[in-house]
Structures are given as C-alpha cells and as structure tokens.
mmCIF file of C-alpha atoms in Angstrom:
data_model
loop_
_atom_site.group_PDB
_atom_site.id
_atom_site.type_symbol
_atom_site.label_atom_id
_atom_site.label_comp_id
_atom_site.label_asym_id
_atom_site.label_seq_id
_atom_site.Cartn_x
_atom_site.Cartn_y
_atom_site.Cartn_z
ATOM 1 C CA UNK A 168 10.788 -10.047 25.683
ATOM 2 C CA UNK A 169 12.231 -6.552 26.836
ATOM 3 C CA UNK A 170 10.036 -3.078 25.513
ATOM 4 C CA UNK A 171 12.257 -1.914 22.854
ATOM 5 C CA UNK A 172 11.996 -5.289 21.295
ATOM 6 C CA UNK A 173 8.048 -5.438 21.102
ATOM 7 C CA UNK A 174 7.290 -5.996 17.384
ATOM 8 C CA UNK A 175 4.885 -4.014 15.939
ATOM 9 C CA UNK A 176 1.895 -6.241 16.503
ATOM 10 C CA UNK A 177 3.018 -7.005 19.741
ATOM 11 C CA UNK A 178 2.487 -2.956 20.410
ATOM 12 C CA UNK A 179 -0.717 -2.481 18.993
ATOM 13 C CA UNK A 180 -2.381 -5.789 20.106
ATOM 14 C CA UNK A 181 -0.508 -4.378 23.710
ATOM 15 C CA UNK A 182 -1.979 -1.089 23.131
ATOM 16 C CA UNK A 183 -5.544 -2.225 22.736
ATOM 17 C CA UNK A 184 -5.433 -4.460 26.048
ATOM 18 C CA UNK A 185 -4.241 -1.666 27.749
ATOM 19 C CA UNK A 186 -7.419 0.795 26.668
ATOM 20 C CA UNK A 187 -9.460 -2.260 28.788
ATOM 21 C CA UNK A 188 -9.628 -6.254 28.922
ATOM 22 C CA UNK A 189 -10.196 -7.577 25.642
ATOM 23 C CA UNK A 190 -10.993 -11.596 24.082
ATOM 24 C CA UNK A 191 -9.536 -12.111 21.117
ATOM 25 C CA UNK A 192 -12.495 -11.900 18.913
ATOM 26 C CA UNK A 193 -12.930 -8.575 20.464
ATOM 27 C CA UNK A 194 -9.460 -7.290 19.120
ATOM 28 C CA UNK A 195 -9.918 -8.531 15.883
ATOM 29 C CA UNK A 196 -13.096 -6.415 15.947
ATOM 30 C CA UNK A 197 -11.327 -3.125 17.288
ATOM 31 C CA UNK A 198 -8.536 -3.635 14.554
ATOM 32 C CA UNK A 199 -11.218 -3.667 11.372
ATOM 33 C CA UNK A 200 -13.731 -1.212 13.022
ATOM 34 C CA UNK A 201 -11.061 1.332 13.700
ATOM 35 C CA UNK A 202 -9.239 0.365 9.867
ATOM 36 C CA UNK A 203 -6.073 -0.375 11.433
ATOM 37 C CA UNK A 204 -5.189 -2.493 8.859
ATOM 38 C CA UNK A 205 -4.651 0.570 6.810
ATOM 39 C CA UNK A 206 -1.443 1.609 8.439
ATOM 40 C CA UNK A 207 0.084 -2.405 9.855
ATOM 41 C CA UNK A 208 -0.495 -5.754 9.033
ATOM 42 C CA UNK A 209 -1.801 -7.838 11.592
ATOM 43 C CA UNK A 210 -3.491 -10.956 10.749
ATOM 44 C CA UNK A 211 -6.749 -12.007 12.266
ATOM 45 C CA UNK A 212 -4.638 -15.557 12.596
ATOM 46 C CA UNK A 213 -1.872 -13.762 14.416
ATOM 47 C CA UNK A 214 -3.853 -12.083 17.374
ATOM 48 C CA UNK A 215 -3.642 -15.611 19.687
ATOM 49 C CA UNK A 216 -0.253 -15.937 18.883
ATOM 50 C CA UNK A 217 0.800 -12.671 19.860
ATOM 51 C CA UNK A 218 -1.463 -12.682 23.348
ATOM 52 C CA UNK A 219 0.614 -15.625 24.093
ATOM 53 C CA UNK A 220 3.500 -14.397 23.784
ATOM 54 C CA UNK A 221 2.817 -11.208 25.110
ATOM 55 C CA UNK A 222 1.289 -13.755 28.212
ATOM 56 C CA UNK A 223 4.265 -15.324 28.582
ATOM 57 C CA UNK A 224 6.368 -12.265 28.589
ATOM 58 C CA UNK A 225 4.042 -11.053 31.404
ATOM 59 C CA UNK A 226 2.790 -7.760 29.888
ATOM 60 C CA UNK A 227 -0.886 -9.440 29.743
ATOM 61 C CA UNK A 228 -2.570 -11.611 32.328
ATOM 62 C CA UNK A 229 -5.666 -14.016 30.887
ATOM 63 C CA UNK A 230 -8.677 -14.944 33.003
ATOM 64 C CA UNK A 231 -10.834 -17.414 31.459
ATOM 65 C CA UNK A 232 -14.868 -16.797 31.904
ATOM 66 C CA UNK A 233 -17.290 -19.525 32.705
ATOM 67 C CA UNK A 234 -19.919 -20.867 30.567
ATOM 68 C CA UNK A 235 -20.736 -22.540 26.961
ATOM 69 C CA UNK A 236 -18.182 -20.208 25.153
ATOM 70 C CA UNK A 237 -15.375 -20.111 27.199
ATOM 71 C CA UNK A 238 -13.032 -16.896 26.652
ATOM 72 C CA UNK A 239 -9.793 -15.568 27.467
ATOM 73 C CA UNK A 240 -9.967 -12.073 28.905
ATOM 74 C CA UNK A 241 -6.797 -10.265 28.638
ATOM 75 C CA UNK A 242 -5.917 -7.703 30.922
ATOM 76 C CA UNK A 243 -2.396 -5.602 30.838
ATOM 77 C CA UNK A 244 -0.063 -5.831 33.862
ATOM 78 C CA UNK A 245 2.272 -3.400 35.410
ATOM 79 C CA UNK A 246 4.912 -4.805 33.492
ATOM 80 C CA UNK A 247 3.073 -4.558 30.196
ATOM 81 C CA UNK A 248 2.045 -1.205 30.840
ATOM 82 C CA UNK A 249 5.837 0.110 31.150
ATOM 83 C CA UNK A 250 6.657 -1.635 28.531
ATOM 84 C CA UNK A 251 3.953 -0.173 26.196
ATOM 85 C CA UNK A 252 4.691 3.383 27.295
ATOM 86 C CA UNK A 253 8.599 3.007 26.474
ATOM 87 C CA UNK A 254 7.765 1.407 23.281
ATOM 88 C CA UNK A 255 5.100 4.031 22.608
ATOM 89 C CA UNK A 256 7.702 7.449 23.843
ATOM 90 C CA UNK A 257 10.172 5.308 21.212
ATOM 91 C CA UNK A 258 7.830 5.330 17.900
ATOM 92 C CA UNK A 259 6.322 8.915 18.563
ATOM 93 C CA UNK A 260 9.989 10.003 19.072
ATOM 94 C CA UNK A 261 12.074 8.105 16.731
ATOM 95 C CA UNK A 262 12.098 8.740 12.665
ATOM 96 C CA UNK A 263 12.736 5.453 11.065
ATOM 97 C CA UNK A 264 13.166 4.946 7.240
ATOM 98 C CA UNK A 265 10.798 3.551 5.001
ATOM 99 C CA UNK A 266 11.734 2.067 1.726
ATOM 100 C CA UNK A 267 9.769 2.435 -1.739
ATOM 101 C CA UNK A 268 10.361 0.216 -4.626
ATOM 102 C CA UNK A 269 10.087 3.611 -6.841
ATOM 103 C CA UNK A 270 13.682 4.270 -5.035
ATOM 104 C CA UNK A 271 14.773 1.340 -6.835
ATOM 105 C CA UNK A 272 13.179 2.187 -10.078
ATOM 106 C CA UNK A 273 14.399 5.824 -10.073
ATOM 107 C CA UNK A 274 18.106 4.501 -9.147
ATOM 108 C CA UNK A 275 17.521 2.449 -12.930
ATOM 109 C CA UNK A 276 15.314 4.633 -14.880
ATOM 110 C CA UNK A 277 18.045 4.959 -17.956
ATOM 111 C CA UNK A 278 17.530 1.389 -18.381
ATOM 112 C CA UNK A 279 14.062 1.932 -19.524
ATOM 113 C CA UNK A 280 13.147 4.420 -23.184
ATOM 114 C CA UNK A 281 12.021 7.208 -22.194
ATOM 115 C CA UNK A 282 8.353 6.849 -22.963
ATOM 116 C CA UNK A 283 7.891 3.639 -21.051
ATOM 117 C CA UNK A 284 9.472 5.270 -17.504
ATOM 118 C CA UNK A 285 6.724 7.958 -17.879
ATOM 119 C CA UNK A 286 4.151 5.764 -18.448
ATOM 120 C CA UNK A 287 5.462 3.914 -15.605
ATOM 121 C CA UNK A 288 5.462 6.777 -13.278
ATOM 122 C CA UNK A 289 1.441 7.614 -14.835
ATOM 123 C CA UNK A 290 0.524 4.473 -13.691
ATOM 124 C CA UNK A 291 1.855 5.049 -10.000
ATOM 125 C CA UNK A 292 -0.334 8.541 -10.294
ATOM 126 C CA UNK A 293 -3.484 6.318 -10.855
ATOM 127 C CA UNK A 294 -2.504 3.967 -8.101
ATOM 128 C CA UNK A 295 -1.892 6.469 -5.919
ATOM 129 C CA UNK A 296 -4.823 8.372 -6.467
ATOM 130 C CA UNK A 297 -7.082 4.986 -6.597
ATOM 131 C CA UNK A 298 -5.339 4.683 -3.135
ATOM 132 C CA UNK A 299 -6.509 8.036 -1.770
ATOM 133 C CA UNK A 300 -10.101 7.554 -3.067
ATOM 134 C CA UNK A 301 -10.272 4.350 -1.395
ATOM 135 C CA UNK A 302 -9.071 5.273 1.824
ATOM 136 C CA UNK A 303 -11.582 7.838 2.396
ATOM 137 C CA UNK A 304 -13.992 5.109 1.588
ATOM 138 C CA UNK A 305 -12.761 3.009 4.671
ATOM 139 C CA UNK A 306 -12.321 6.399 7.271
ATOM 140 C CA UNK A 307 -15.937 8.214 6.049
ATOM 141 C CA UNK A 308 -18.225 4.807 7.359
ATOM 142 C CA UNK A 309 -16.436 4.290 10.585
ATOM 143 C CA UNK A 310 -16.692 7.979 12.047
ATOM 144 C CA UNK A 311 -16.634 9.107 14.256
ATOM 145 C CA UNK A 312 -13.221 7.757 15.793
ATOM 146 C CA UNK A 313 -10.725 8.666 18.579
ATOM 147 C CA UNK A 314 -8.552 11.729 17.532
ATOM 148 C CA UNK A 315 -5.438 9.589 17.491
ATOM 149 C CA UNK A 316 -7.180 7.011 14.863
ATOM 150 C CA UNK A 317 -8.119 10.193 12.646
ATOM 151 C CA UNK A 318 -4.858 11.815 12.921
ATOM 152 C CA UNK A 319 -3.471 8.160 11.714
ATOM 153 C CA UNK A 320 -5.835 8.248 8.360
ATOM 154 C CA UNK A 321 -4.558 12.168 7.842
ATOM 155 C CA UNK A 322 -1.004 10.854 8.049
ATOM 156 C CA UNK A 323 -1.570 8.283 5.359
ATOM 157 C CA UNK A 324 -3.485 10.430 3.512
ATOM 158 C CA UNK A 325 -0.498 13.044 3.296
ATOM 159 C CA UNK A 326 2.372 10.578 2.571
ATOM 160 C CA UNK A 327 0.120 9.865 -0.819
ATOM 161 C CA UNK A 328 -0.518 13.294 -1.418
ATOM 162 C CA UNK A 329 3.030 14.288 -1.004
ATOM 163 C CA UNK A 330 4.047 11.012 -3.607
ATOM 164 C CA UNK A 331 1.520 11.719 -5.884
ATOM 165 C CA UNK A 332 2.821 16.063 -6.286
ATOM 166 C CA UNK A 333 6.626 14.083 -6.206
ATOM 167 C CA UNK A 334 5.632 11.650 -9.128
ATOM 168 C CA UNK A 335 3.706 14.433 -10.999
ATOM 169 C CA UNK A 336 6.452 16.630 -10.817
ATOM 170 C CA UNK A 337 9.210 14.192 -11.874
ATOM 171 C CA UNK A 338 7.384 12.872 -14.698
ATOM 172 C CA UNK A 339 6.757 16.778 -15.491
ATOM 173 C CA UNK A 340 10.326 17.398 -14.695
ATOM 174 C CA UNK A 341 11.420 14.346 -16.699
ATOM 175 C CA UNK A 342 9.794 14.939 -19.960
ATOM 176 C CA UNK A 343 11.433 18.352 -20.325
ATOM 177 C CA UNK A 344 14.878 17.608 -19.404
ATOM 178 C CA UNK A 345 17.112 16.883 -22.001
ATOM 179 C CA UNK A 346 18.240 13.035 -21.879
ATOM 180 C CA UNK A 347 21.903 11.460 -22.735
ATOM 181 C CA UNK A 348 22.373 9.323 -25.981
ATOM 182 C CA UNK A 349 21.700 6.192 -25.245
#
C-alpha cells in the first residue's frame, strides 16, 4: 500500500492510531463520539478489516494484551506516520470534485412541467434544512470537541447553507424566467 493510495478509511482509522494506541472497540467509539460519520462512511464492520490491512502494509503494529478479553492494541509506526502526513498535506491541499444528483436533474429539468421541477427543488429545501437541524442535534451533545472536529461540522454546515441559498434562488430564479414551448 503506498500513502497516496490510502483510502479514505484507511486515513482516518490511520489518523486515530496515530493520536495514541487504540483496540478496535475503542475506534469505533472515537468515530461515533466525535460524529465522524457525518462527513465519511466507515462501518463499525470495516474497522478490523482496515487495521489489517493497514498491519500488513506496516503503517500499524498490534500488541495483543493478556487476560480474559484479549485485545489488539494498535500502535502507528514510522512508516505509517509518513504515510499519514503525505496523505494528510494531499487532502488539506488538493480540491477534488464532488458530484450531486441535482447536477443531473438540472442537466434534464425541461423534461419535467414546470410546476413539478419546483416542487422538486422545494422538497430539496426541506431536506436540506431537515439536514441542518439535525446536524446541530449530533455536534450540540458531544461538545466540547477538538477544533479540527468543530471546524469539520462548520464545513458541512456551510456546504448546506450555500445549497439551500443556490436551490432557493433557482427555484426563485426559475419561476420568473420565461420558459420555451414545449
């Protein structure tokens, strides 16, 4: 596995061994208490699979503990660690496209009467909205959190801000502007 080819739960599963040695279990707990869901997807299921291979690529090293539950401790290496600050200099420093099904529905709005593309686009508002409303309801309970995890929620909070003025001012822009014959 080379650093620019660490997949993006690779990174963050990386990124939380290297703040200190972590158990699986203990990830898993990190990940929900810090809401990291909000902004990946990383399944409870995957977190083994991705310490092994991040194991057998030698950016972790696993000690086992003694006793009744046996655990895995996973510690970063030197490798690891280069590799997660290359990977990490890469995503702060490189803009990557994201793609929206509304693209796709804006590229065939004539298809659709008029009325029914608005009330398309009105139902996106609420969505949106529902969306904001709810992810305040996830970042209020688990304060207070590192500044990088709160500057994380404030970025997803201002991508749906900025789609909800866009959609408000397209349907706005749309229900004034005079449309061909079909």
């Amino acid at each position: 596995m080379k650093t620019n080819t660490l997949s993006d739960c690779e990174f963050i599963v990386l990124g939380l061994v290297a703040e200190m040695p972590r158990h699986g279990y203990e990830l898993e707990h990190v990940i929900e208490s810090r809401g990291m869901r909000e902004w990946t997807e990383i399944a409870f299921s995957s977190i083994y699979f991705v310490l092994g291979k991040l194991e057998r690529a030698d950016f972790v090293h696993a000690a086992s503990s003694n006793g009744p539950k046996a655990r895995k401790t996973y510690t970063i290496s030197p490798e690891g660690r280069e590799a997660l600050i290359s990977r990490t200099v890469q995503a702060l420093a490189t803009w990557k496209p994201t793609y929206s099904s509304v693209s796709v529905g804006m590229l065939n709005w004539n298809i659709l009467p008029l009325d029914q593309a608005i009330d398309a686009l009105a139902e996106r508002v609420a969505a949106v909205e529902s969306e904001i409303r709810r992810l305040e309801t996830v970042r209020l309970p688990a304060q207070p959190q590192p500044d990088f995890v709160e500057s994380l929620f404030d970025f997803t909070a201002g991508q749906l801000r900025a789609e909800l003025e866009w959609i408000q001012a397209t349907i706005a822009y749309m229900q004034t502007k005079p449309r061909r014959p079909e």
